[in-house]
Amino acid sequence: MKQDKLIALALLMVAFSAVSGLALITVFIFKEGLPIIVKTGPGNFFLSSDWDPSSGNFGIFSMIAGSLAVTVCAMVIGTVFGLGLAIVLGEFCPPGLAAILKPVVELLAGIPSVVYGFVGVVTIVPLIRTYLGGPGLSVLASSIVLGIMVLPTVTSISMDALRAVPRSYWQGSIALGATKWQTTHMVMLKAAKSGIAAAIILGMGRAVGETMAVIMVAGNTLEVPHGILDPVRTLTSNIALEMGYASGQHREALFATGVTLFVIIMILNTVALVMARRGAGEGRTR
Amino acid sequence: MDFKIQTQDLNLTYGKFHALKDVQIQIKPQSITAIIGPSGCGKSTLLRCFNRMNELIKGVHITGRIHLDGKDIHSPDVDLTILRRRVGMVFQKPNPFPLSVFDNVTYGLRVHGVRRRSELEEAVESSLRATWLWDDVKDKLWGPALALSAEQQQRLCISRVVAVRPEVLLMDEPCSALDPIATGHIEDLMRSLADRYTIVIVTHNMQQAARVASECAFMLLGELVEFGPTIRIFENPKDKRTEDYVSGHYG
Ligand SMILES: Nc1ncnc2c1ncn2[C@@H]1O[C@H](COP(=O)(O)OP(=O)(O)OP(=O)(O)O)[C@@H](O)[C@H]1O
Ligand SMILES: [Mg+2]
C-alpha cells in the first residue's frame, strides 16, 4: 500500500515536471516575443512585408504568406495522395498486402527531414527549373517535398478512421447492389469524415512546422510569392536561418515569429482534436 | 408451380469447413419462408447464397445451382448489381448509414443511377409508407437516421431495400435486436409485404416462424433436414431431429 503511494507520487512528479517544462518553454517564448510585437505594432508586424533587421523593420507578412502558400499546396498534394493511398490500402487491395504496405508508409515518417530536403534539391528542384521555368527553388518544390512528408500522417490516420467505420455499413451498401467504389465514396468516406479531417489537419500541423526540408528547397527570398514557381521564405525557415547571428531586437522579432507559429499550430491541433472527438462520438451512436 | 428461388445440390465450404451440404430448397413466390435451426447450422450462410454475398468472404467455395425465376444466378451473364437489387437483404442488427433518413432510403436508387429529384422524393414517400414509417419520420427526413429508435432503424433498413423495388427480401434475424412489441410490429409488416414480395426469413424464434411463415425449413449442421408447410413441420414433423428441435430438445 505504502509502496503504491510512493510510486504514484513519483509518477506524479515526473508528469508534473514534464508539463511544467512545456509550460516554461511556452512562457519563455511569449515573454521574449510579445514585447517586440507590441512595440512594432501588431498591424506593422503581421501585415508589413518589410523585414530588414539591420534598420529595425520587422514585418513578417511575406513569411506568413509563404508559410500559407506552401502549406496549402502541400496539403492539396498530401491529401490527394495520402487519402487516395488510404482508400486503396483500406478498401481495395488484399488485406495481406495492406498489412505490409501500411507500416512501410508509416516508416516514411521516420526518415529525417534533411534527407527529404536533399532528395528535393537534387531531383525535384532541377526538374522544375528545366520543365516549368523559374529558379526551381519554389513554392511548388517545397509543397511536393512537404506533401510527401505528410503522406504517412494523412494515410495512417485516415486508414484508421476508415477502418473504424462499422463493417455493417459496408455490407448494407454492397447488399443494395452498390459497387465497392460507390460504397467507399457514398458511405465509408462520409462515415469517416471527421477522422479524415483530423488526419488532414494533423498533417497540416506537420507541414507548417517543418523547417529543414523547406529551407533546402524554398529559396528563402523575402517576397510575397505571386505564383507557385516563385521562391518563398516560411516562418520556420526565417527563425532557423537567422537565429545564429541575431541579437537584441532582431532576436526578439524571431521569437515573435515563433509565437505566431505557436499560435497557428495550437489552433490547428485544437481543431483536429475536436474533430476526432466528434468522430468518436458519432461512432458511439450504435 | 414456378418457384421463385430453387437450389440444387447446393454445397458451400469455408476453406475446409463444409457449411452447406446438398441443400435443395424451393421457395414460393409472394410468400414467407422461414429458415430455422440451432446456432451455427448454416442459416445465414444459405441466405447469403441467394444474393451472392458469400462471395465477399475469403475462402468460400460454392458448387451446385441456385435458380432465381428459373435462371442460374451464377451464370456469367448475371449482373451482380442487378441481382442484388432484385434480391434485397435486411440484416440482424439495424444498419442504417450515418446519413439522413432521405439519403438512406434513396441510397439504392442513387447507386443504380436515379438522379431525378421528383423520382427520389416519390420513392421515399412510397417506401416509407410501405413500411409504416412515413408518419413517424416525415418531418425528420433530413435528420440523421442514427437518431431513430432501433425499431424505426430496422424499418428504415427495410424501406431502403423496398425503395429499389426488389422481388425477394432476405431477412436475417431481423427482430433479434428488438423488444417484443417492436418485433410484433415488424412481423405485421412482413405479413403485409408478403403479397408483393417473396420473403425469406432466418429466425431463432420458433414462435416467430409459426406466426409469419407459410413454409418452414429446418436446418441442422449444414443439412436441410426438413422442408414443408409450417403447420406440418411443427405439428407433424417427419424427421426425428425436426421433432426434437420443434419440441424444444435443442437449444
Ligand atoms: N466467414 C466464415 N469463415 C469460416 N466459417 C464460417 C464463416 N461464417 C460462418 N462460418 C461457419 O459456418 C457455419 C454456419 O454459419 P452461419 O453463420 O451460416 O450459421 P447460422 O445458422 O446463421 O448461425 P446463427 O444462428 O448463430 O446466426 C458456422 O459453423 C460458422 O462457424
Ligand atoms: Mg446467422
Coordinates of C-alpha atoms and ligand atoms in Angstrom, one line a residue:
Chain A
M1 CA 0.0 0.0 0.0
K2 CA 2.7 2.4 1.1
Q3 CA 4.8 1.4 -1.9
D4 CA 1.9 2.1 -4.3
K5 CA 1.5 5.6 -2.9
L6 CA 5.2 6.2 -3.3
I7 CA 5.2 5.1 -6.9
A8 CA 2.1 7.2 -7.6
L9 CA 3.8 10.2 -6.1
A10 CA 7.0 9.6 -8.1
L11 CA 5.0 9.3 -11.3
L12 CA 3.0 12.4 -10.5
M13 CA 6.3 14.3 -10.1
V14 CA 7.6 13.1 -13.4
A15 CA 4.4 14.1 -15.1
F16 CA 4.4 17.4 -13.3
S17 CA 7.9 18.3 -14.3
A18 CA 7.3 17.3 -18.0
V19 CA 4.2 19.5 -18.1
S20 CA 5.9 22.4 -16.2
G21 CA 8.8 22.2 -18.6
L22 CA 6.5 22.7 -21.5
A23 CA 4.7 25.5 -19.7
L24 CA 8.0 27.2 -19.0
I25 CA 9.1 27.0 -22.7
T26 CA 5.7 28.5 -23.7
V27 CA 6.1 31.3 -21.2
F28 CA 9.6 31.9 -22.3
I29 CA 8.7 32.2 -26.0
F30 CA 5.9 34.6 -25.3
K31 CA 7.9 36.6 -22.8
E32 CA 10.7 37.0 -25.4
G33 CA 8.5 37.5 -28.4
L34 CA 5.5 39.6 -27.3
P35 CA 7.2 42.9 -26.4
I36 CA 8.5 43.5 -29.9
I37 CA 5.1 42.8 -31.4
V38 CA 3.7 45.4 -29.1
K39 CA 6.5 47.8 -29.9
T40 CA 6.3 47.4 -33.7
G41 CA 2.5 47.4 -33.5
P42 CA 0.7 44.2 -34.5
G43 CA -0.5 45.9 -37.7
N44 CA 3.0 46.5 -38.8
F45 CA 4.4 43.3 -37.5
F46 CA 1.9 41.0 -39.2
L47 CA 0.8 43.0 -42.2
S48 CA 4.0 44.6 -43.5
S49 CA 6.4 42.7 -45.7
D50 CA 9.4 44.8 -44.8
W51 CA 11.8 42.6 -43.0
D52 CA 15.1 44.4 -42.5
P53 CA 16.5 43.7 -39.1
S54 CA 19.6 46.0 -39.6
S55 CA 17.3 49.0 -40.0
G56 CA 14.8 47.8 -37.4
N57 CA 12.0 46.9 -39.7
F58 CA 10.2 43.7 -38.6
G59 CA 7.3 42.8 -40.9
I60 CA 6.6 39.1 -41.3
F61 CA 3.8 39.2 -43.8
S62 CA 5.8 37.8 -46.7
M63 CA 6.7 34.8 -44.5
I64 CA 3.1 34.3 -43.3
A65 CA 2.1 34.3 -47.0
G66 CA 5.0 32.0 -47.7
S67 CA 4.0 29.5 -45.0
L68 CA 0.4 29.7 -46.0
A69 CA 1.1 29.1 -49.7
V70 CA 3.5 26.2 -49.1
T71 CA 1.2 24.6 -46.5
V72 CA -2.0 24.9 -48.6
C73 CA -0.3 23.4 -51.7
A74 CA 1.4 20.7 -49.7
M75 CA -1.9 19.8 -48.1
V76 CA -3.6 19.5 -51.6
I77 CA -0.8 17.1 -52.7
G78 CA -0.7 15.3 -49.3
T79 CA -4.4 14.9 -49.1
V80 CA -5.0 13.7 -52.7
F81 CA -2.2 11.1 -52.4
G82 CA -2.5 10.3 -48.7
L83 CA -6.2 9.8 -48.7
G84 CA -6.0 8.0 -52.1
L85 CA -3.5 5.6 -50.6
A86 CA -5.6 5.1 -47.5
I87 CA -8.6 4.2 -49.7
V88 CA -6.7 1.8 -51.9
L89 CA -4.9 0.2 -48.9
G90 CA -8.0 0.1 -46.8
E91 CA -10.7 -0.9 -49.2
F92 CA -9.3 -2.3 -52.4
C93 CA -6.0 -4.1 -52.0
P94 CA -5.8 -7.5 -50.4
P95 CA -5.5 -7.3 -46.6
G96 CA -2.2 -9.1 -46.6
L97 CA -0.7 -6.6 -48.9
A98 CA -2.2 -3.7 -46.9
A99 CA -0.7 -5.2 -43.7
I100 CA 2.8 -4.9 -45.3
L101 CA 2.3 -1.5 -47.1
K102 CA 0.8 0.4 -44.2
P103 CA 3.9 0.0 -41.9
V104 CA 6.1 0.8 -44.9
V105 CA 4.2 4.1 -45.4
E106 CA 4.4 4.8 -41.7
L107 CA 8.1 4.2 -41.9
L108 CA 8.4 7.2 -44.2
A109 CA 7.7 9.3 -41.2
G110 CA 10.9 8.2 -39.6
I111 CA 13.2 9.5 -42.4
P112 CA 15.0 12.6 -41.2
S113 CA 13.7 15.7 -42.9
V114 CA 17.1 16.8 -44.1
V115 CA 17.0 13.7 -46.3
Y116 CA 13.7 14.7 -47.8
G117 CA 15.2 18.2 -48.4
F118 CA 18.3 16.7 -50.0
V119 CA 16.3 14.5 -52.3
G120 CA 14.2 17.5 -53.2
V121 CA 17.2 19.6 -54.1
V122 CA 18.8 17.0 -56.3
T123 CA 15.7 15.8 -58.1
I124 CA 12.6 18.0 -57.8
V125 CA 14.3 21.4 -58.0
P126 CA 16.2 20.7 -61.2
L127 CA 13.1 19.1 -62.8
I128 CA 11.0 22.2 -62.0
R129 CA 13.8 24.5 -63.3
T130 CA 14.1 22.6 -66.6
Y131 CA 10.5 21.9 -67.4
L132 CA 8.5 24.6 -65.7
G133 CA 11.0 27.5 -65.5
G134 CA 11.9 29.8 -62.7
P135 CA 14.7 29.2 -60.2
G136 CA 13.4 25.7 -59.3
L137 CA 13.6 26.6 -55.6
S138 CA 10.0 27.4 -55.1
V139 CA 6.6 27.1 -53.5
L140 CA 6.0 24.1 -55.8
A141 CA 9.2 22.3 -54.8
S142 CA 8.5 22.8 -51.1
S143 CA 4.9 21.7 -51.5
I144 CA 5.9 18.5 -53.2
V145 CA 8.5 17.7 -50.6
L146 CA 6.2 18.5 -47.7
G147 CA 3.3 16.7 -49.4
I148 CA 5.4 13.5 -49.4
M149 CA 6.4 14.2 -45.8
V150 CA 2.8 14.5 -44.6
L151 CA 1.7 11.4 -46.5
P152 CA 2.4 9.0 -43.6
T153 CA 0.3 11.1 -41.2
V154 CA -2.6 11.5 -43.6
T155 CA -2.6 8.0 -44.8
S156 CA -2.2 6.3 -41.5
I157 CA -4.8 8.3 -39.6
S158 CA -7.4 8.2 -42.5
M159 CA -6.9 4.5 -42.8
D160 CA -7.6 4.1 -39.1
A161 CA -10.7 6.3 -39.5
L162 CA -11.9 4.2 -42.4
R163 CA -11.2 1.0 -40.5
A164 CA -13.2 2.2 -37.6
V165 CA -16.4 2.5 -39.7
P166 CA -18.6 -0.4 -38.8
R167 CA -18.4 -3.2 -41.4
S168 CA -22.2 -3.4 -41.3
Y169 CA -22.4 -0.2 -43.3
W170 CA -20.2 -1.7 -46.0
Q171 CA -22.3 -4.9 -46.1
G172 CA -25.6 -2.9 -46.3
S173 CA -24.3 -0.9 -49.2
I174 CA -23.0 -3.9 -51.1
A175 CA -26.2 -5.8 -50.5
L176 CA -28.1 -2.9 -52.2
G177 CA -26.1 -3.5 -55.3
A178 CA -23.5 -0.8 -54.9
T179 CA -20.0 -1.3 -56.2
K180 CA -17.0 -1.2 -53.9
W181 CA -16.2 2.3 -55.2
Q182 CA -19.7 3.6 -54.7
T183 CA -19.7 2.1 -51.2
T184 CA -16.4 3.8 -50.5
H185 CA -17.3 7.3 -51.6
M186 CA -21.0 7.3 -50.7
V187 CA -20.8 5.7 -47.3
M188 CA -17.4 4.9 -46.0
L189 CA -15.8 8.3 -46.6
K190 CA -18.9 10.1 -45.2
A191 CA -18.9 7.9 -42.1
A192 CA -15.2 8.5 -41.6
K193 CA -15.2 12.2 -42.5
S194 CA -14.3 13.7 -39.1
G195 CA -11.4 11.2 -38.7
I196 CA -10.2 12.1 -42.2
A197 CA -10.5 15.8 -41.4
A198 CA -8.4 15.3 -38.3
A199 CA -5.8 13.4 -40.4
I200 CA -5.6 16.3 -42.8
I201 CA -5.2 18.9 -40.0
L202 CA -2.6 17.0 -38.2
G203 CA -0.7 16.7 -41.5
M204 CA -1.1 20.4 -41.9
G205 CA 0.4 21.0 -38.4
R206 CA 3.4 19.0 -39.5
A207 CA 3.7 20.9 -42.8
V208 CA 3.5 24.3 -41.1
G209 CA 6.2 23.3 -38.6
E210 CA 8.6 21.6 -40.9
T211 CA 11.8 23.6 -41.3
M212 CA 14.9 21.8 -42.6
A213 CA 13.5 20.4 -45.8
V214 CA 11.8 23.6 -46.6
I215 CA 14.9 25.7 -46.2
M216 CA 16.7 23.5 -48.6
V217 CA 14.1 23.8 -51.4
A218 CA 12.1 27.0 -50.9
G219 CA 14.7 29.6 -52.0
N220 CA 14.1 31.7 -48.8
T221 CA 13.6 35.1 -50.5
L222 CA 11.8 37.8 -48.6
E223 CA 8.9 38.4 -51.0
V224 CA 5.3 37.6 -51.2
P225 CA 5.1 34.8 -53.8
H226 CA 2.9 35.5 -56.9
G227 CA 2.9 32.0 -58.3
I228 CA 3.9 28.5 -57.4
L229 CA 7.2 28.8 -59.2
D230 CA 8.3 31.8 -57.1
P231 CA 10.8 31.2 -54.2
V232 CA 9.5 31.9 -50.7
R233 CA 10.6 32.0 -47.1
T234 CA 8.4 30.4 -44.4
L235 CA 8.1 31.4 -40.7
T236 CA 10.1 28.4 -39.6
S237 CA 12.8 29.0 -42.1
N238 CA 13.2 32.6 -41.0
I239 CA 13.8 31.6 -37.4
A240 CA 16.3 28.8 -38.4
L241 CA 18.2 30.9 -40.9
E242 CA 18.7 34.0 -38.7
M243 CA 18.8 32.7 -35.2
G244 CA 22.5 32.0 -35.4
Y245 CA 23.6 35.7 -35.6
A246 CA 20.5 37.6 -34.3
S247 CA 20.7 39.7 -31.2
G248 CA 18.7 42.4 -29.4
Q249 CA 15.5 43.4 -31.2
H250 CA 16.3 41.1 -34.1
R251 CA 16.4 38.2 -31.7
E252 CA 13.1 39.2 -30.1
A253 CA 11.5 39.5 -33.6
L254 CA 12.5 35.9 -34.3
F255 CA 10.9 34.9 -31.0
A256 CA 7.8 36.8 -32.1
T257 CA 7.9 34.8 -35.4
G258 CA 7.9 31.7 -33.1
V259 CA 4.9 33.0 -31.2
T260 CA 3.0 33.4 -34.5
L261 CA 3.8 29.8 -35.4
F262 CA 2.9 28.5 -32.0
V263 CA -0.5 30.1 -32.1
I264 CA -1.2 28.8 -35.7
I265 CA -0.2 25.2 -34.7
M266 CA -2.2 25.4 -31.4
I267 CA -5.3 26.3 -33.4
L268 CA -4.8 23.5 -35.9
N269 CA -4.2 20.9 -33.2
T270 CA -7.3 22.0 -31.2
V271 CA -9.4 21.8 -34.3
A272 CA -8.1 18.4 -35.1
L273 CA -8.8 17.2 -31.5
V274 CA -12.3 18.5 -31.6
M275 CA -12.9 16.8 -35.0
A276 CA -11.5 13.5 -33.7
R277 CA -13.7 13.7 -30.6
R278 CA -16.8 14.4 -32.6
G279 CA -15.9 11.5 -34.8
A280 CA -15.6 9.1 -31.9
G281 CA -18.9 10.4 -30.6
E282 CA -20.6 9.7 -33.9
G283 CA -19.2 6.2 -33.9
R284 CA -20.7 5.6 -30.4
T285 CA -24.3 6.2 -31.5
R286 CA -25.0 2.5 -32.0
Chain B
M1 CA -46.0 -24.2 -59.9
D2 CA -43.0 -21.9 -60.7
F3 CA -40.7 -21.4 -57.7
K4 CA -39.1 -18.0 -57.1
I5 CA -35.8 -19.5 -55.8
Q6 CA -34.7 -23.1 -56.2
T7 CA -31.5 -24.7 -55.3
Q8 CA -30.0 -27.9 -56.5
D9 CA -27.2 -29.8 -54.7
L10 CA -26.0 -26.6 -53.2
N11 CA -22.8 -27.1 -51.3
L12 CA -20.7 -24.5 -49.7
T13 CA -17.3 -24.7 -47.9
Y14 CA -15.5 -22.1 -45.9
G15 CA -12.0 -23.3 -46.6
K16 CA -12.2 -26.9 -45.3
F17 CA -15.4 -26.4 -43.3
H18 CA -18.4 -27.8 -45.1
A19 CA -21.1 -25.3 -44.1
L20 CA -23.9 -26.3 -46.6
K21 CA -24.5 -29.9 -47.6
D22 CA -26.6 -30.8 -50.7
V23 CA -29.2 -28.2 -49.9
Q24 CA -32.4 -28.5 -52.0
I25 CA -34.9 -25.8 -51.3
Q26 CA -37.8 -24.4 -53.3
I27 CA -39.1 -21.0 -52.3
K28 CA -42.6 -20.0 -53.4
P29 CA -43.2 -16.5 -54.8
Q30 CA -45.2 -14.0 -52.7
S31 CA -45.0 -16.0 -49.5
I32 CA -42.9 -16.1 -46.4
T33 CA -40.5 -18.9 -45.9
A34 CA -38.7 -19.3 -42.6
I35 CA -35.4 -21.0 -42.0
I36 CA -34.9 -22.3 -38.5
G37 CA -32.3 -24.4 -36.8
P38 CA -29.8 -24.1 -34.0
S39 CA -26.9 -21.7 -34.0
G40 CA -24.2 -22.3 -36.5
C41 CA -26.2 -24.7 -38.7
G42 CA -25.8 -22.5 -41.8
K43 CA -29.0 -20.4 -41.9
S44 CA -27.2 -17.1 -42.6
T45 CA -24.9 -18.8 -45.0
L46 CA -27.8 -20.2 -47.0
L47 CA -29.5 -16.8 -47.0
R48 CA -26.3 -15.1 -48.3
C49 CA -26.2 -17.6 -51.2
F50 CA -29.3 -16.0 -52.6
N51 CA -27.8 -12.6 -53.2
R52 CA -24.3 -13.9 -53.6
M53 CA -23.0 -12.1 -50.6
N54 CA -20.9 -15.1 -49.6
E55 CA -18.5 -14.3 -52.4
L56 CA -17.2 -11.4 -50.4
I57 CA -15.9 -13.8 -47.8
K58 CA -12.4 -15.2 -48.5
G59 CA -12.1 -18.9 -49.0
V60 CA -15.7 -19.6 -49.8
H61 CA -16.3 -22.2 -52.4
I62 CA -19.8 -22.9 -53.8
T63 CA -21.0 -25.8 -56.0
G64 CA -24.5 -26.7 -57.2
R65 CA -27.1 -24.4 -58.7
I66 CA -29.3 -21.6 -57.5
H67 CA -32.1 -20.5 -59.8
L68 CA -34.0 -17.2 -59.5
D69 CA -37.1 -17.4 -61.7
G70 CA -35.6 -20.4 -63.3
K71 CA -32.3 -18.7 -64.2
D72 CA -29.0 -19.6 -62.7
I73 CA -27.7 -16.7 -60.6
H74 CA -24.1 -17.9 -61.1
S75 CA -24.2 -17.8 -64.8
P76 CA -21.6 -15.4 -66.2
D77 CA -24.2 -13.0 -67.8
V78 CA -25.8 -12.2 -64.5
D79 CA -25.0 -8.6 -63.4
L80 CA -24.3 -8.7 -59.7
T81 CA -25.6 -5.2 -59.0
I82 CA -28.9 -6.1 -60.7
L83 CA -29.1 -9.4 -58.9
R84 CA -28.7 -7.6 -55.5
R85 CA -31.3 -5.1 -56.5
R86 CA -33.8 -7.9 -57.2
V87 CA -32.8 -9.8 -54.1
G88 CA -32.6 -7.4 -51.2
M89 CA -31.3 -8.1 -47.7
V90 CA -32.1 -6.9 -44.2
F91 CA -29.6 -7.6 -41.5
Q92 CA -29.7 -8.8 -38.0
K93 CA -28.6 -5.5 -36.5
P94 CA -30.2 -2.5 -38.0
N95 CA -27.5 -0.9 -40.1
P96 CA -28.8 2.4 -41.5
F97 CA -26.0 4.5 -43.0
P98 CA -24.8 7.5 -41.0
L99 CA -26.7 9.8 -43.4
S100 CA -30.1 11.4 -43.4
V101 CA -33.3 9.4 -43.5
F102 CA -33.8 10.7 -47.0
D103 CA -30.4 9.7 -48.2
N104 CA -30.7 6.3 -46.6
V105 CA -34.0 5.5 -48.5
T106 CA -32.7 6.8 -51.8
Y107 CA -29.3 5.2 -51.5
G108 CA -30.1 2.2 -53.6
L109 CA -31.7 4.3 -56.3
R110 CA -28.8 6.6 -56.4
V111 CA -26.4 3.7 -56.6
H112 CA -28.4 2.5 -59.6
G113 CA -28.2 5.8 -61.3
V114 CA -31.5 7.5 -60.5
R115 CA -30.9 11.2 -60.2
R116 CA -34.3 12.8 -60.8
R117 CA -35.3 14.7 -57.7
S118 CA -39.1 14.0 -58.1
E119 CA -38.5 10.3 -58.6
L120 CA -36.4 10.1 -55.5
E121 CA -38.9 12.0 -53.4
E122 CA -41.7 9.8 -54.6
A123 CA -39.7 6.7 -53.8
V124 CA -39.0 8.0 -50.3
E125 CA -42.7 8.6 -49.6
S126 CA -43.9 5.3 -51.0
S127 CA -41.2 3.2 -49.4
L128 CA -41.6 4.8 -46.0
R129 CA -45.4 4.3 -46.3
A130 CA -44.9 0.7 -47.2
T131 CA -43.0 0.1 -44.0
W132 CA -45.4 2.3 -41.9
L133 CA -42.6 4.7 -41.1
W134 CA -43.8 7.7 -43.0
D135 CA -45.9 9.3 -40.3
D136 CA -43.1 8.9 -37.8
V137 CA -40.3 10.4 -39.9
K138 CA -42.0 12.7 -42.5
D139 CA -40.8 15.7 -40.5
K140 CA -37.3 14.3 -39.9
L141 CA -36.4 13.3 -43.5
W142 CA -33.2 15.4 -43.3
G143 CA -32.4 14.4 -39.7
P144 CA -29.8 11.7 -39.0
A145 CA -31.0 8.2 -39.4
L146 CA -29.0 7.1 -36.4
A147 CA -31.2 9.2 -34.2
L148 CA -34.2 7.0 -34.8
S149 CA -35.1 4.2 -32.4
A150 CA -33.9 0.6 -33.0
E151 CA -37.3 -0.4 -34.4
Q152 CA -37.5 2.6 -36.7
Q153 CA -34.0 2.0 -37.8
Q154 CA -34.9 -1.6 -38.8
R155 CA -37.9 -0.4 -40.6
L156 CA -35.8 2.2 -42.4
C157 CA -33.5 -0.6 -43.5
I158 CA -36.5 -2.4 -44.9
S159 CA -37.7 0.8 -46.6
R160 CA -34.2 1.2 -48.1
V161 CA -34.4 -2.2 -49.7
V162 CA -38.1 -1.8 -50.7
A163 CA -37.1 1.5 -52.5
V164 CA -35.3 -0.3 -55.2
R165 CA -38.3 -2.5 -56.0
P166 CA -36.8 -5.9 -55.2
E167 CA -38.6 -9.2 -55.8
V168 CA -37.1 -11.0 -52.9
L169 CA -36.5 -9.8 -49.4
L170 CA -33.9 -11.8 -47.4
M171 CA -34.1 -11.1 -43.7
D172 CA -31.5 -12.5 -41.3
E173 CA -33.0 -12.5 -37.8
P174 CA -34.5 -9.0 -38.4
C175 CA -36.0 -8.8 -34.9
S176 CA -33.3 -10.2 -32.7
A177 CA -32.2 -6.6 -31.7
L178 CA -35.7 -5.5 -31.0
D179 CA -38.1 -5.8 -28.0
P180 CA -41.2 -8.0 -28.2
I181 CA -43.5 -5.1 -29.1
A182 CA -41.3 -3.9 -31.9
T183 CA -40.9 -7.5 -33.0
G184 CA -44.7 -7.7 -33.3
H185 CA -44.7 -4.6 -35.5
I186 CA -42.1 -5.9 -37.8
E187 CA -43.9 -9.3 -38.1
D188 CA -47.1 -7.4 -39.0
L189 CA -45.1 -5.5 -41.6
M190 CA -43.7 -8.7 -43.0
R191 CA -47.1 -10.2 -43.5
S192 CA -48.3 -7.0 -45.2
L193 CA -45.3 -7.1 -47.5
A194 CA -45.7 -10.8 -48.4
D195 CA -48.4 -10.1 -51.1
R196 CA -45.8 -8.2 -53.1
Y197 CA -42.5 -9.8 -52.2
T198 CA -41.1 -13.2 -51.7
I199 CA -39.7 -13.1 -48.2
V200 CA -37.2 -15.5 -46.7
I201 CA -36.6 -15.0 -43.0
V202 CA -34.0 -16.6 -40.8
T203 CA -35.1 -16.8 -37.2
H204 CA -34.1 -18.4 -33.9
N205 CA -37.6 -17.9 -32.6
M206 CA -39.8 -20.8 -33.5
Q207 CA -43.0 -18.9 -32.4
Q208 CA -42.0 -16.2 -34.9
A209 CA -41.6 -18.8 -37.7
A210 CA -45.0 -20.2 -36.7
R211 CA -46.6 -16.8 -36.7
V212 CA -45.4 -15.4 -40.0
A213 CA -44.2 -18.2 -42.3
S214 CA -46.3 -20.3 -44.6
E215 CA -43.3 -22.6 -45.4
C216 CA -40.6 -23.6 -43.0
A217 CA -37.2 -25.2 -43.4
F218 CA -35.3 -26.8 -40.6
M219 CA -31.5 -27.0 -40.8
L220 CA -29.0 -28.9 -38.8
L221 CA -25.2 -28.9 -39.2
G222 CA -25.4 -27.6 -42.8
E223 CA -28.1 -30.0 -43.9
L224 CA -31.6 -29.1 -44.8
V225 CA -33.3 -31.7 -42.7
E226 CA -36.9 -31.0 -43.5
F227 CA -38.9 -28.5 -45.5
G228 CA -42.6 -28.0 -45.9
P229 CA -45.7 -26.1 -44.8
T230 CA -45.1 -24.5 -41.4
I231 CA -48.0 -26.2 -39.8
R232 CA -46.9 -29.6 -40.9
I233 CA -43.3 -29.0 -39.7
F234 CA -44.5 -28.0 -36.3
E235 CA -47.4 -30.4 -35.8
N236 CA -46.4 -33.4 -37.8
P237 CA -42.6 -33.5 -38.4
K238 CA -41.4 -36.5 -40.4
D239 CA -37.8 -36.4 -39.2
K240 CA -36.9 -37.3 -35.6
R241 CA -34.4 -34.4 -35.5
T242 CA -37.0 -31.9 -36.5
E243 CA -39.4 -33.3 -33.9
D244 CA -36.7 -32.9 -31.2
Y245 CA -36.0 -29.4 -32.2
V246 CA -39.5 -28.1 -32.5
S247 CA -40.5 -29.7 -29.2
G248 CA -37.6 -27.9 -27.6
H249 CA -35.0 -30.5 -27.1
Y250 CA -32.2 -28.5 -28.7
G251 CA -31.0 -25.1 -27.5
Ligands
LIG1 N1 -16.6 -16.4 -42.7 C1 -16.6 -17.6 -42.2 N2 -15.5 -18.4 -42.2 C2 -15.5 -19.6 -41.7 N3 -16.5 -20.2 -41.2 C3 -17.7 -19.6 -41.2 C4 -17.8 -18.2 -41.7 N4 -19.1 -17.8 -41.5 C5 -19.7 -18.9 -40.9 N5 -18.9 -19.9 -40.7 C6 -19.3 -21.2 -40.1 O1 -20.3 -21.7 -40.9 C7 -21.3 -22.3 -40.0 C8 -22.6 -21.7 -40.3 O2 -22.6 -20.3 -40.1 P1 -23.9 -19.4 -40.2 O3 -23.5 -18.0 -39.8 O4 -24.5 -19.6 -41.5 O5 -24.8 -20.1 -39.1 P2 -26.2 -19.6 -38.6 O6 -27.1 -20.8 -38.7 O7 -26.7 -18.4 -39.2 O8 -25.9 -19.3 -37.0 P3 -26.6 -18.2 -36.1 O9 -27.9 -18.7 -35.7 O10 -25.7 -18.2 -34.9 O11 -26.6 -17.0 -36.8 C9 -20.9 -22.0 -38.6 O12 -20.3 -23.2 -38.0 C10 -19.8 -21.0 -38.7 O13 -18.8 -21.2 -37.8
MG2 MG -26.9 -16.3 -38.6

